[in-house]
GROMACS .gro file of C-alpha atoms in nm:
model
  497
    1UNK     CA    1 -13.351 -19.227   1.739
    2UNK     CA    2 -13.003 -19.344   1.841
    3UNK     CA    3 -12.778 -19.154   2.081
    4UNK     CA    4 -12.539 -19.083   1.791
    5UNK     CA    5 -12.820 -18.926   1.588
    6UNK     CA    6 -12.909 -18.702   1.884
    7UNK     CA    7 -12.549 -18.599   1.958
    8UNK     CA    8 -12.481 -18.565   1.587
    9UNK     CA    9 -12.714 -18.267   1.565
   10UNK     CA   10 -12.463 -18.070   1.774
   11UNK     CA   11 -12.210 -18.100   1.491
   12UNK     CA   12 -12.438 -17.984   1.207
   13UNK     CA   13 -12.362 -17.608   1.236
   14UNK     CA   14 -11.989 -17.679   1.223
   15UNK     CA   15 -12.034 -17.909   0.924
   16UNK     CA   16 -12.191 -17.617   0.740
   17UNK     CA   17 -11.924 -17.372   0.861
   18UNK     CA   18 -11.648 -17.596   0.721
   19UNK     CA   19 -11.781 -17.521   0.373
   20UNK     CA   20 -11.596 -17.187   0.398
   21UNK     CA   21 -11.276 -17.387   0.352
   22UNK     CA   22 -11.381 -17.452  -0.008
   23UNK     CA   23 -11.326 -17.103  -0.145
   24UNK     CA   24 -11.266 -16.872   0.150
   25UNK     CA   25 -10.923 -16.989   0.261
   26UNK     CA   26 -10.742 -16.657   0.220
   27UNK     CA   27 -11.007 -16.464   0.414
   28UNK     CA   28 -11.002 -16.718   0.695
   29UNK     CA   29 -10.624 -16.699   0.725
   30UNK     CA   30 -10.607 -16.319   0.713
   31UNK     CA   31 -10.863 -16.309   0.996
   32UNK     CA   32 -10.651 -16.553   1.201
   33UNK     CA   33 -10.339 -16.339   1.155
   34UNK     CA   34 -10.526 -16.024   1.257
   35UNK     CA   35 -10.654 -16.198   1.571
   36UNK     CA   36 -10.310 -16.330   1.668
   37UNK     CA   37 -10.137 -15.993   1.624
   38UNK     CA   38 -10.408 -15.804   1.814
   39UNK     CA   39 -10.409 -16.057   2.099
   40UNK     CA   40 -10.031 -16.050   2.149
   41UNK     CA   41  -9.955 -15.681   2.084
   42UNK     CA   42  -9.899 -15.610   2.456
   43UNK     CA   43  -9.679 -15.912   2.524
   44UNK     CA   44  -9.304 -15.869   2.549
   45UNK     CA   45  -9.259 -16.031   2.208
   46UNK     CA   46  -9.534 -15.817   2.060
   47UNK     CA   47  -9.378 -15.496   2.189
   48UNK     CA   48  -9.030 -15.598   2.073
   49UNK     CA   49  -9.162 -15.653   1.722
   50UNK     CA   50  -9.404 -15.359   1.713
   51UNK     CA   51  -9.718 -15.567   1.672
   52UNK     CA   52  -9.920 -15.251   1.732
   53UNK     CA   53  -9.806 -15.111   1.397
   54UNK     CA   54  -9.873 -15.425   1.190
   55UNK     CA   55 -10.154 -15.366   0.941
   56UNK     CA   56 -10.135 -15.690   0.745
   57UNK     CA   57  -9.922 -15.976   0.617
   58UNK     CA   58  -9.661 -15.757   0.449
   59UNK     CA   59  -9.590 -15.572   0.774
   60UNK     CA   60  -9.588 -15.901   0.965
   61UNK     CA   61  -9.309 -16.057   0.759
   62UNK     CA   62  -9.105 -15.736   0.768
   63UNK     CA   63  -9.113 -15.713   1.148
   64UNK     CA   64  -9.114 -16.075   1.265
   65UNK     CA   65  -8.830 -16.317   1.179
   66UNK     CA   66  -8.868 -16.685   1.096
   67UNK     CA   67  -8.778 -16.883   1.408
   68UNK     CA   68  -8.661 -17.229   1.510
   69UNK     CA   69  -8.697 -17.364   1.863
   70UNK     CA   70  -8.351 -17.235   1.949
   71UNK     CA   71  -8.459 -16.874   1.885
   72UNK     CA   72  -8.767 -16.906   2.109
   73UNK     CA   73  -8.620 -17.140   2.370
   74UNK     CA   74  -8.509 -16.863   2.610
   75UNK     CA   75  -8.855 -16.704   2.613
   76UNK     CA   76  -9.025 -17.041   2.652
   77UNK     CA   77  -8.804 -17.128   2.948
   78UNK     CA   78  -8.896 -16.798   3.117
   79UNK     CA   79  -9.262 -16.885   3.061
   80UNK     CA   80  -9.202 -17.226   3.217
   81UNK     CA   81  -9.051 -17.048   3.517
   82UNK     CA   82  -9.383 -16.870   3.565
   83UNK     CA   83  -9.335 -16.538   3.383
   84UNK     CA   84  -9.645 -16.399   3.213
   85UNK     CA   85  -9.705 -16.201   2.893
   86UNK     CA   86  -9.389 -16.320   2.717
   87UNK     CA   87  -9.493 -16.486   2.389
   88UNK     CA   88  -9.867 -16.497   2.459
   89UNK     CA   89 -10.090 -16.303   2.699
   90UNK     CA   90 -10.109 -16.426   3.057
   91UNK     CA   91  -9.934 -16.719   3.219
   92UNK     CA   92  -9.912 -17.042   3.017
   93UNK     CA   93  -9.935 -17.342   3.250
   94UNK     CA   94  -9.906 -17.636   3.011
   95UNK     CA   95  -9.607 -17.749   2.801
   96UNK     CA   96  -9.615 -18.034   2.553
   97UNK     CA   97  -9.291 -18.228   2.565
   98UNK     CA   98  -9.175 -18.310   2.215
   99UNK     CA   99  -8.866 -18.462   2.056
  100UNK     CA  100  -8.546 -18.268   2.091
  101UNK     CA  101  -8.342 -18.044   1.866
  102UNK     CA  102  -7.973 -18.044   1.781
  103UNK     CA  103  -7.892 -17.900   2.124
  104UNK     CA  104  -8.161 -18.044   2.351
  105UNK     CA  105  -8.306 -18.383   2.438
  106UNK     CA  106  -8.659 -18.240   2.447
  107UNK     CA  107  -8.855 -17.940   2.330
  108UNK     CA  108  -9.123 -17.785   2.549
  109UNK     CA  109  -9.404 -17.642   2.340
  110UNK     CA  110  -9.633 -17.395   2.522
  111UNK     CA  111 -10.004 -17.484   2.520
  112UNK     CA  112 -10.215 -17.183   2.616
  113UNK     CA  113 -10.576 -17.205   2.728
  114UNK     CA  114 -10.691 -17.057   2.398
  115UNK     CA  115 -10.467 -17.291   2.200
  116UNK     CA  116 -10.598 -17.590   2.391
  117UNK     CA  117 -10.959 -17.504   2.308
  118UNK     CA  118 -10.937 -17.340   1.966
  119UNK     CA  119 -10.663 -17.553   1.811
  120UNK     CA  120 -10.628 -17.894   1.973
  121UNK     CA  121 -10.984 -17.962   2.090
  122UNK     CA  122 -11.121 -17.790   1.779
  123UNK     CA  123 -10.934 -18.044   1.568
  124UNK     CA  124 -11.080 -18.333   1.764
  125UNK     CA  125 -11.433 -18.197   1.732
  126UNK     CA  126 -11.393 -18.135   1.359
  127UNK     CA  127 -11.262 -18.488   1.307
  128UNK     CA  128 -11.587 -18.618   1.454
  129UNK     CA  129 -11.796 -18.365   1.260
  130UNK     CA  130 -11.640 -18.467   0.929
  131UNK     CA  131 -11.665 -18.838   1.010
  132UNK     CA  132 -12.037 -18.810   1.094
  133UNK     CA  133 -12.097 -18.608   0.777
  134UNK     CA  134 -11.934 -18.885   0.571
  135UNK     CA  135 -12.103 -19.165   0.765
  136UNK     CA  136 -12.464 -19.065   0.845
  137UNK     CA  137 -12.544 -19.418   0.966
  138UNK     CA  138 -12.268 -19.408   1.227
  139UNK     CA  139 -12.340 -19.531   1.580
  140UNK     CA  140 -12.009 -19.424   1.733
  141UNK     CA  141 -12.172 -19.247   2.032
  142UNK     CA  142 -12.384 -19.552   2.108
  143UNK     CA  143 -12.067 -19.704   2.248
  144UNK     CA  144 -11.739 -19.575   2.387
  145UNK     CA  145 -11.412 -19.448   2.244
  146UNK     CA  146 -11.072 -19.583   2.338
  147UNK     CA  147 -10.836 -19.285   2.355
  148UNK     CA  148 -10.468 -19.348   2.416
  149UNK     CA  149 -10.272 -19.088   2.607
  150UNK     CA  150  -9.928 -19.029   2.749
  151UNK     CA  151  -9.831 -18.895   3.089
  152UNK     CA  152  -9.737 -18.565   3.251
  153UNK     CA  153  -9.521 -18.439   3.536
  154UNK     CA  154  -9.474 -18.117   3.739
  155UNK     CA  155  -9.313 -17.824   3.557
  156UNK     CA  156  -9.033 -17.680   3.771
  157UNK     CA  157  -9.258 -17.762   4.070
  158UNK     CA  158  -9.474 -17.459   3.997
  159UNK     CA  159  -9.836 -17.483   4.119
  160UNK     CA  160 -10.081 -17.604   3.851
  161UNK     CA  161  -9.808 -17.612   3.587
  162UNK     CA  162  -9.728 -17.938   3.411
  163UNK     CA  163  -9.521 -18.077   3.124
  164UNK     CA  164  -9.595 -18.396   2.936
  165UNK     CA  165  -9.722 -18.558   2.620
  166UNK     CA  166  -9.981 -18.348   2.440
  167UNK     CA  167 -10.226 -18.638   2.464
  168UNK     CA  168 -10.193 -18.630   2.845
  169UNK     CA  169 -10.261 -18.255   2.849
  170UNK     CA  170 -10.573 -18.311   2.640
  171UNK     CA  171 -10.700 -18.589   2.867
  172UNK     CA  172 -10.625 -18.390   3.183
  173UNK     CA  173 -10.831 -18.094   3.063
  174UNK     CA  174 -11.106 -18.276   2.878
  175UNK     CA  175 -11.473 -18.193   2.939
  176UNK     CA  176 -11.594 -18.428   3.214
  177UNK     CA  177 -11.890 -18.527   2.996
  178UNK     CA  178 -11.648 -18.683   2.746
  179UNK     CA  179 -11.531 -18.921   3.018
  180UNK     CA  180 -11.876 -19.080   3.005
  181UNK     CA  181 -11.812 -19.203   2.652
  182UNK     CA  182 -11.445 -19.294   2.668
  183UNK     CA  183 -11.214 -19.560   2.810
  184UNK     CA  184 -10.984 -19.617   2.993
  185UNK     CA  185 -11.030 -19.441   3.326
  186UNK     CA  186 -10.843 -19.112   3.355
  187UNK     CA  187 -10.595 -19.246   3.610
  188UNK     CA  188 -10.516 -19.538   3.381
  189UNK     CA  189 -10.480 -19.316   3.075
  190UNK     CA  190 -10.221 -19.097   3.250
  191UNK     CA  191 -10.000 -19.376   3.386
  192UNK     CA  192  -9.634 -19.324   3.295
  193UNK     CA  193  -9.537 -19.694   3.281
  194UNK     CA  194  -9.666 -19.802   2.942
  195UNK     CA  195  -9.626 -20.172   3.018
  196UNK     CA  196  -9.859 -20.141   3.317
  197UNK     CA  197 -10.084 -19.900   3.127
  198UNK     CA  198 -10.117 -20.136   2.831
  199UNK     CA  199 -10.227 -20.422   3.058
  200UNK     CA  200 -10.482 -20.207   3.242
  201UNK     CA  201 -10.622 -20.055   2.924
  202UNK     CA  202 -10.669 -20.402   2.776
  203UNK     CA  203 -10.847 -20.523   3.090
  204UNK     CA  204 -11.070 -20.215   3.115
  205UNK     CA  205 -11.157 -20.196   2.746
  206UNK     CA  206 -11.216 -20.562   2.658
  207UNK     CA  207 -11.552 -20.569   2.838
  208UNK     CA  208 -11.677 -20.237   2.696
  209UNK     CA  209 -11.875 -20.165   2.380
  210UNK     CA  210 -11.598 -19.974   2.203
  211UNK     CA  211 -11.701 -19.824   1.870
  212UNK     CA  212 -11.406 -19.594   1.797
  213UNK     CA  213 -11.035 -19.577   1.876
  214UNK     CA  214 -10.794 -19.283   1.865
  215UNK     CA  215 -10.416 -19.273   1.888
  216UNK     CA  216 -10.080 -19.337   1.727
  217UNK     CA  217 -10.091 -19.655   1.512
  218UNK     CA  218  -9.784 -19.817   1.670
  219UNK     CA  219  -9.896 -19.763   2.031
  220UNK     CA  220 -10.254 -19.865   1.953
  221UNK     CA  221 -10.143 -20.185   1.783
  222UNK     CA  222  -9.942 -20.278   2.091
  223UNK     CA  223 -10.250 -20.229   2.313
  224UNK     CA  224 -10.479 -20.421   2.078
  225UNK     CA  225 -10.229 -20.708   2.050
  226UNK     CA  226 -10.221 -20.733   2.429
  227UNK     CA  227 -10.599 -20.739   2.444
  228UNK     CA  228 -10.627 -21.009   2.179
  229UNK     CA  229 -10.384 -21.225   2.378
  230UNK     CA  230 -10.595 -21.182   2.691
  231UNK     CA  231 -10.923 -21.263   2.517
  232UNK     CA  232 -10.790 -21.540   2.296
  233UNK     CA  233 -10.978 -21.391   2.000
  234UNK     CA  234 -10.848 -21.363   1.645
  235UNK     CA  235 -11.024 -21.051   1.519
  236UNK     CA  236 -11.103 -20.730   1.701
  237UNK     CA  237 -11.471 -20.734   1.608
  238UNK     CA  238 -11.505 -21.054   1.811
  239UNK     CA  239 -11.429 -20.840   2.116
  240UNK     CA  240 -11.590 -20.517   1.994
  241UNK     CA  241 -11.861 -20.611   1.741
  242UNK     CA  242 -11.954 -20.245   1.684
  243UNK     CA  243 -11.606 -20.107   1.616
  244UNK     CA  244 -11.629 -19.868   1.321
  245UNK     CA  245 -11.348 -19.610   1.305
  246UNK     CA  246 -10.984 -19.548   1.393
  247UNK     CA  247 -10.879 -19.181   1.416
  248UNK     CA  248 -10.504 -19.204   1.374
  249UNK     CA  249 -10.209 -18.967   1.350
  250UNK     CA  250  -9.856 -18.908   1.472
  251UNK     CA  251  -9.679 -19.142   1.229
  252UNK     CA  252  -9.751 -19.265   0.878
  253UNK     CA  253 -10.027 -19.527   0.869
  254UNK     CA  254  -9.915 -19.707   0.553
  255UNK     CA  255  -9.676 -19.954   0.721
  256UNK     CA  256  -9.950 -20.058   0.962
  257UNK     CA  257 -10.251 -20.070   0.734
  258UNK     CA  258 -10.215 -20.438   0.640
  259UNK     CA  259 -10.179 -20.542   1.005
  260UNK     CA  260 -10.491 -20.350   1.102
  261UNK     CA  261 -10.686 -20.496   0.812
  262UNK     CA  262 -10.584 -20.844   0.925
  263UNK     CA  263 -10.684 -20.764   1.283
  264UNK     CA  264 -11.013 -20.593   1.191
  265UNK     CA  265 -11.195 -20.769   0.909
  266UNK     CA  266 -11.529 -20.592   0.945
  267UNK     CA  267 -11.640 -20.426   0.618
  268UNK     CA  268 -11.782 -20.142   0.828
  269UNK     CA  269 -11.440 -20.033   0.957
  270UNK     CA  270 -11.314 -19.684   0.863
  271UNK     CA  271 -10.974 -19.518   0.898
  272UNK     CA  272 -10.934 -19.142   0.926
  273UNK     CA  273 -10.596 -18.968   0.931
  274UNK     CA  274 -10.533 -18.651   1.126
  275UNK     CA  275 -10.230 -18.423   1.139
  276UNK     CA  276 -10.200 -18.327   1.503
  277UNK     CA  277  -9.870 -18.237   1.664
  278UNK     CA  278  -9.749 -18.082   1.988
  279UNK     CA  279  -9.743 -17.748   1.806
  280UNK     CA  280 -10.100 -17.766   1.678
  281UNK     CA  281 -10.374 -17.951   1.495
  282UNK     CA  282 -10.335 -17.887   1.125
  283UNK     CA  283 -10.517 -18.133   0.901
  284UNK     CA  284 -10.801 -18.385   0.872
  285UNK     CA  285 -10.867 -18.645   0.604
  286UNK     CA  286 -11.211 -18.527   0.493
  287UNK     CA  287 -11.260 -18.772   0.204
  288UNK     CA  288 -11.208 -19.146   0.268
  289UNK     CA  289 -11.119 -19.194  -0.100
  290UNK     CA  290 -10.849 -18.926  -0.090
  291UNK     CA  291 -10.529 -18.975   0.114
  292UNK     CA  292 -10.465 -18.601   0.132
  293UNK     CA  293 -10.591 -18.394   0.425
  294UNK     CA  294 -10.789 -18.073   0.450
  295UNK     CA  295 -10.578 -17.791   0.597
  296UNK     CA  296 -10.770 -17.644   0.892
  297UNK     CA  297 -10.773 -17.270   0.837
  298UNK     CA  298 -10.988 -17.111   1.107
  299UNK     CA  299 -10.812 -17.234   1.421
  300UNK     CA  300 -10.553 -17.022   1.601
  301UNK     CA  301 -10.285 -17.110   1.343
  302UNK     CA  302 -10.152 -16.886   1.066
  303UNK     CA  303  -9.955 -17.077   0.804
  304UNK     CA  304  -9.662 -16.992   0.582
  305UNK     CA  305  -9.465 -17.218   0.351
  306UNK     CA  306  -9.100 -17.210   0.248
  307UNK     CA  307  -9.029 -17.367  -0.095
  308UNK     CA  308  -8.783 -17.651  -0.045
  309UNK     CA  309  -8.600 -17.560  -0.365
  310UNK     CA  310  -8.529 -17.217  -0.217
  311UNK     CA  311  -8.702 -16.885  -0.185
  312UNK     CA  312  -8.890 -16.672   0.066
  313UNK     CA  313  -9.186 -16.795   0.270
  314UNK     CA  314  -9.526 -16.754   0.107
  315UNK     CA  315  -9.867 -16.733   0.273
  316UNK     CA  316 -10.136 -16.988   0.201
  317UNK     CA  317 -10.266 -16.793  -0.099
  318UNK     CA  318  -9.920 -16.811  -0.257
  319UNK     CA  319  -9.874 -17.190  -0.263
  320UNK     CA  320  -9.878 -17.411  -0.572
  321UNK     CA  321  -9.975 -17.775  -0.601
  322UNK     CA  322  -9.707 -18.039  -0.648
  323UNK     CA  323  -9.428 -17.842  -0.477
  324UNK     CA  324  -9.259 -17.933  -0.151
  325UNK     CA  325  -9.278 -17.672   0.124
  326UNK     CA  326  -9.141 -17.650   0.476
  327UNK     CA  327  -9.427 -17.544   0.702
  328UNK     CA  328  -9.401 -17.234   0.922
  329UNK     CA  329  -9.668 -17.152   1.181
  330UNK     CA  330  -9.775 -16.869   1.410
  331UNK     CA  331 -10.018 -16.978   1.681
  332UNK     CA  332 -10.227 -16.872   1.979
  333UNK     CA  333  -9.982 -17.067   2.195
  334UNK     CA  334  -9.710 -16.810   2.129
  335UNK     CA  335  -9.514 -16.968   1.846
  336UNK     CA  336  -9.421 -16.693   1.596
  337UNK     CA  337  -9.318 -16.783   1.241
  338UNK     CA  338  -9.199 -17.114   1.382
  339UNK     CA  339  -9.044 -17.378   1.158
  340UNK     CA  340  -9.215 -17.699   1.262
  341UNK     CA  341  -8.977 -17.924   1.066
  342UNK     CA  342  -9.237 -18.097   0.848
  343UNK     CA  343  -9.263 -18.066   0.472
  344UNK     CA  344  -9.596 -18.070   0.290
  345UNK     CA  345  -9.713 -18.086  -0.068
  346UNK     CA  346 -10.046 -17.942  -0.176
  347UNK     CA  347 -10.272 -18.160  -0.389
  348UNK     CA  348 -10.543 -17.894  -0.423
  349UNK     CA  349 -10.588 -17.522  -0.354
  350UNK     CA  350 -10.967 -17.518  -0.370
  351UNK     CA  351 -11.000 -17.636  -0.101
  352UNK     CA  352 -10.646 -17.640   0.037
  353UNK     CA  353 -10.556 -18.007   0.071
  354UNK     CA  354 -10.212 -18.156   0.126
  355UNK     CA  355 -10.003 -18.457   0.211
  356UNK     CA  356  -9.713 -18.470   0.458
  357UNK     CA  357  -9.415 -18.524   0.231
  358UNK     CA  358  -9.145 -18.563   0.494
  359UNK     CA  359  -8.922 -18.366   0.723
  360UNK     CA  360  -8.689 -18.080   0.648
  361UNK     CA  361  -8.405 -18.318   0.738
  362UNK     CA  362  -8.356 -18.691   0.695
  363UNK     CA  363  -8.518 -18.874   0.982
  364UNK     CA  364  -8.686 -19.192   1.103
  365UNK     CA  365  -9.032 -19.150   1.250
  366UNK     CA  366  -9.194 -19.485   1.184
  367UNK     CA  367  -9.307 -19.531   1.544
  368UNK     CA  368  -9.311 -19.177   1.683
  369UNK     CA  369  -8.939 -19.176   1.772
  370UNK     CA  370  -8.842 -18.880   1.550
  371UNK     CA  371  -8.479 -18.979   1.514
  372UNK     CA  372  -8.282 -18.712   1.328
  373UNK     CA  373  -7.938 -18.726   1.165
  374UNK     CA  374  -7.779 -18.525   1.443
  375UNK     CA  375  -7.894 -18.791   1.693
  376UNK     CA  376  -7.741 -19.062   1.474
  377UNK     CA  377  -7.410 -18.879   1.442
  378UNK     CA  378  -7.384 -18.824   1.818
  379UNK     CA  379  -7.472 -19.186   1.889
  380UNK     CA  380  -7.217 -19.325   1.646
  381UNK     CA  381  -6.946 -19.090   1.773
  382UNK     CA  382  -7.008 -19.211   2.127
  383UNK     CA  383  -6.998 -19.580   2.029
  384UNK     CA  384  -6.680 -19.525   1.826
  385UNK     CA  385  -6.512 -19.341   2.113
  386UNK     CA  386  -6.589 -19.622   2.356
  387UNK     CA  387  -6.486 -19.909   2.126
  388UNK     CA  388  -6.212 -19.757   1.910
  389UNK     CA  389  -6.414 -19.825   1.595
  390UNK     CA  390  -6.427 -19.596   1.291
  391UNK     CA  391  -6.734 -19.557   1.069
  392UNK     CA  392  -6.693 -19.460   0.705
  393UNK     CA  393  -7.052 -19.489   0.580
  394UNK     CA  394  -7.392 -19.583   0.720
  395UNK     CA  395  -7.764 -19.575   0.665
  396UNK     CA  396  -8.055 -19.674   0.887
  397UNK     CA  397  -8.421 -19.754   0.834
  398UNK     CA  398  -8.710 -19.905   1.029
  399UNK     CA  399  -8.811 -20.268   1.033
  400UNK     CA  400  -9.187 -20.238   1.065
  401UNK     CA  401  -9.391 -20.437   1.312
  402UNK     CA  402  -9.441 -20.804   1.249
  403UNK     CA  403  -9.745 -21.009   1.353
  404UNK     CA  404  -9.623 -20.999   1.713
  405UNK     CA  405  -9.603 -20.618   1.714
  406UNK     CA  406  -9.221 -20.629   1.718
  407UNK     CA  407  -9.017 -20.364   1.541
  408UNK     CA  408  -8.667 -20.217   1.540
  409UNK     CA  409  -8.423 -19.990   1.362
  410UNK     CA  410  -8.179 -20.159   1.125
  411UNK     CA  411  -7.839 -19.999   1.071
  412UNK     CA  412  -7.615 -20.090   0.781
  413UNK     CA  413  -7.264 -19.968   0.867
  414UNK     CA  414  -6.944 -19.976   0.666
  415UNK     CA  415  -6.655 -19.960   0.909
  416UNK     CA  416  -6.312 -19.819   0.830
  417UNK     CA  417  -6.208 -19.992   1.152
  418UNK     CA  418  -6.464 -20.242   1.285
  419UNK     CA  419  -6.522 -20.282   1.659
  420UNK     CA  420  -6.399 -20.599   1.824
  421UNK     CA  421  -6.745 -20.654   1.969
  422UNK     CA  422  -7.028 -20.554   1.732
  423UNK     CA  423  -7.292 -20.627   1.996
  424UNK     CA  424  -7.127 -20.388   2.241
  425UNK     CA  425  -7.110 -20.124   1.971
  426UNK     CA  426  -7.484 -20.163   1.914
  427UNK     CA  427  -7.556 -20.146   2.286
  428UNK     CA  428  -7.360 -19.822   2.320
  429UNK     CA  429  -7.527 -19.668   2.017
  430UNK     CA  430  -7.872 -19.761   2.146
  431UNK     CA  431  -7.790 -19.626   2.493
  432UNK     CA  432  -7.667 -19.293   2.359
  433UNK     CA  433  -7.969 -19.246   2.132
  434UNK     CA  434  -8.196 -19.288   2.433
  435UNK     CA  435  -7.994 -19.031   2.626
  436UNK     CA  436  -8.023 -18.760   2.361
  437UNK     CA  437  -8.373 -18.825   2.219
  438UNK     CA  438  -8.663 -18.850   2.463
  439UNK     CA  439  -8.907 -18.985   2.204
  440UNK     CA  440  -8.669 -19.266   2.106
  441UNK     CA  441  -8.619 -19.336   2.475
  442UNK     CA  442  -8.996 -19.359   2.530
  443UNK     CA  443  -9.047 -19.599   2.239
  444UNK     CA  444  -8.756 -19.817   2.358
  445UNK     CA  445  -8.898 -19.839   2.711
  446UNK     CA  446  -8.892 -20.208   2.813
  447UNK     CA  447  -8.882 -20.307   2.443
  448UNK     CA  448  -9.259 -20.260   2.427
  449UNK     CA  449  -9.291 -20.062   2.104
  450UNK     CA  450  -8.934 -20.050   1.969
  451UNK     CA  451  -8.688 -20.334   2.011
  452UNK     CA  452  -8.308 -20.308   2.040
  453UNK     CA  453  -8.154 -20.182   1.718
  454UNK     CA  454  -7.990 -20.425   1.475
  455UNK     CA  455  -7.653 -20.363   1.310
  456UNK     CA  456  -7.553 -20.520   0.979
  457UNK     CA  457  -7.187 -20.488   0.878
  458UNK     CA  458  -7.138 -20.373   0.522
  459UNK     CA  459  -6.854 -20.492   0.301
  460UNK     CA  460  -6.592 -20.243   0.196
  461UNK     CA  461  -6.695 -19.998  -0.079
  462UNK     CA  462  -7.059 -20.106  -0.065
  463UNK     CA  463  -7.188 -19.749  -0.047
  464UNK     CA  464  -6.962 -19.630  -0.330
  465UNK     CA  465  -7.075 -19.922  -0.543
  466UNK     CA  466  -7.438 -19.827  -0.483
  467UNK     CA  467  -7.370 -19.463  -0.572
  468UNK     CA  468  -7.187 -19.572  -0.886
  469UNK     CA  469  -7.481 -19.789  -0.988
  470UNK     CA  470  -7.705 -19.483  -0.966
  471UNK     CA  471  -7.464 -19.247  -1.141
  472UNK     CA  472  -7.400 -19.051  -0.822
  473UNK     CA  473  -7.042 -19.139  -0.739
  474UNK     CA  474  -6.838 -18.832  -0.646
  475UNK     CA  475  -6.935 -18.473  -0.584
  476UNK     CA  476  -7.192 -18.397  -0.316
  477UNK     CA  477  -7.390 -18.719  -0.361
  478UNK     CA  478  -7.425 -18.958  -0.069
  479UNK     CA  479  -7.659 -19.225   0.056
  480UNK     CA  480  -7.924 -19.077   0.288
  481UNK     CA  481  -7.822 -19.142   0.647
  482UNK     CA  482  -8.174 -19.201   0.774
  483UNK     CA  483  -8.487 -19.296   0.585
  484UNK     CA  484  -8.846 -19.356   0.688
  485UNK     CA  485  -8.882 -19.623   0.418
  486UNK     CA  486  -8.682 -19.936   0.344
  487UNK     CA  487  -8.633 -19.868  -0.028
  488UNK     CA  488  -8.266 -19.770  -0.011
  489UNK     CA  489  -8.150 -20.005   0.263
  490UNK     CA  490  -8.305 -20.302   0.083
  491UNK     CA  491  -8.107 -20.216  -0.232
  492UNK     CA  492  -7.789 -20.192  -0.028
  493UNK     CA  493  -7.851 -20.520   0.157
  494UNK     CA  494  -7.905 -20.698  -0.173
  495UNK     CA  495  -7.583 -20.550  -0.308
  496UNK     CA  496  -7.404 -20.652   0.012
  497UNK     CA  497  -7.470 -21.024  -0.042
   0.00000   0.00000   0.00000
């Protein structure tokens, strides 16, 4: 009997328990809400919103408002300063640093002890449980897993309190037994300099029997490309003959799929998408033939959904398939009716399965940079101020990684008054974007994942001509400022020739 078959028995009870997701979704979610309200009733937030009097969902929505980060920021900062019993019982020591909002470069998402175990680690365990259920001949535990992580730093210099990437928090607190079946070493995984980290990971992993990899597709591709250069091999299975699965999340996998399939030609390779964010672990692709994900309903997350066409939030049992919803969560990390910023569309309600349909605002998140329109507007305003230029119209989209793992943002700008030096304008824009968006800054670090942005100058009236072609000239219609796909910018570039 293989080691995977022995370890796999540990996951069997959970595999059976997941069957409750098929037709017991409402009961699971009502139980989660009851637990969250009861747990937090004596916190400051719970007292201010009379959690002790809440008897069910109807009371909950009457007494607790929908929140953005701005509404909770003051309480979160007090928690970071060491105050206890604010949004969640006790003192929360860990904060996942995420991309910023309109007013801040970064968000700091609290990660409680319960949230760490019953949301984030629970999602990782369930990903393995579902994978083993779908692949009974797996040998993933007969080798090691390559898990990519970020880094962390002291939080306000408080003892035992840290801020950093969620992945770093997970690695820092992981069960020591897991370190026996993972690479790289913990100290390597938590390095802050990605260029050094990438080199060390490649050196440490290339001699190991790696069977599974986990991480963000863009970062992982950069590491694997480095390793292939060091080994001189063409395909990953020449280095790791037993590689069998990539657990990926963070950004859409579609732009990278072809590159991974060229790198890994083994017919035994599997790809499994997860929806894990700083705020929680929400979904797992439970069927390899279905691109939608199973919504995880029995973690410490209570879900609500706001119809994008307008209307009040609805609980899980009120959603319909085929409609776009903005997701709202309440969690055991102290986020209450929190708008996460993602939009989802349900493909099934028995069980509840969904796809991520976008963001509540236009954005670019092809490589984990989470660039929002407000960032773009601030960056352009800064570049215009410094160069005397004037922008009338613009759009931007990603140029996805080529064979050398190079990628960038491409901006198509129609100037009312062009800058004398277009390169300087681009430098200033890039600089400002890094200053106001920590995720963009991280991806731009030493040009490792994201290269310097490219600016194409548009002819006069290009954007109006495009709108006219599509019957959208005038009124409130405009070309989307940012897009995660190249569909629109390619049309405009063609029209610009």
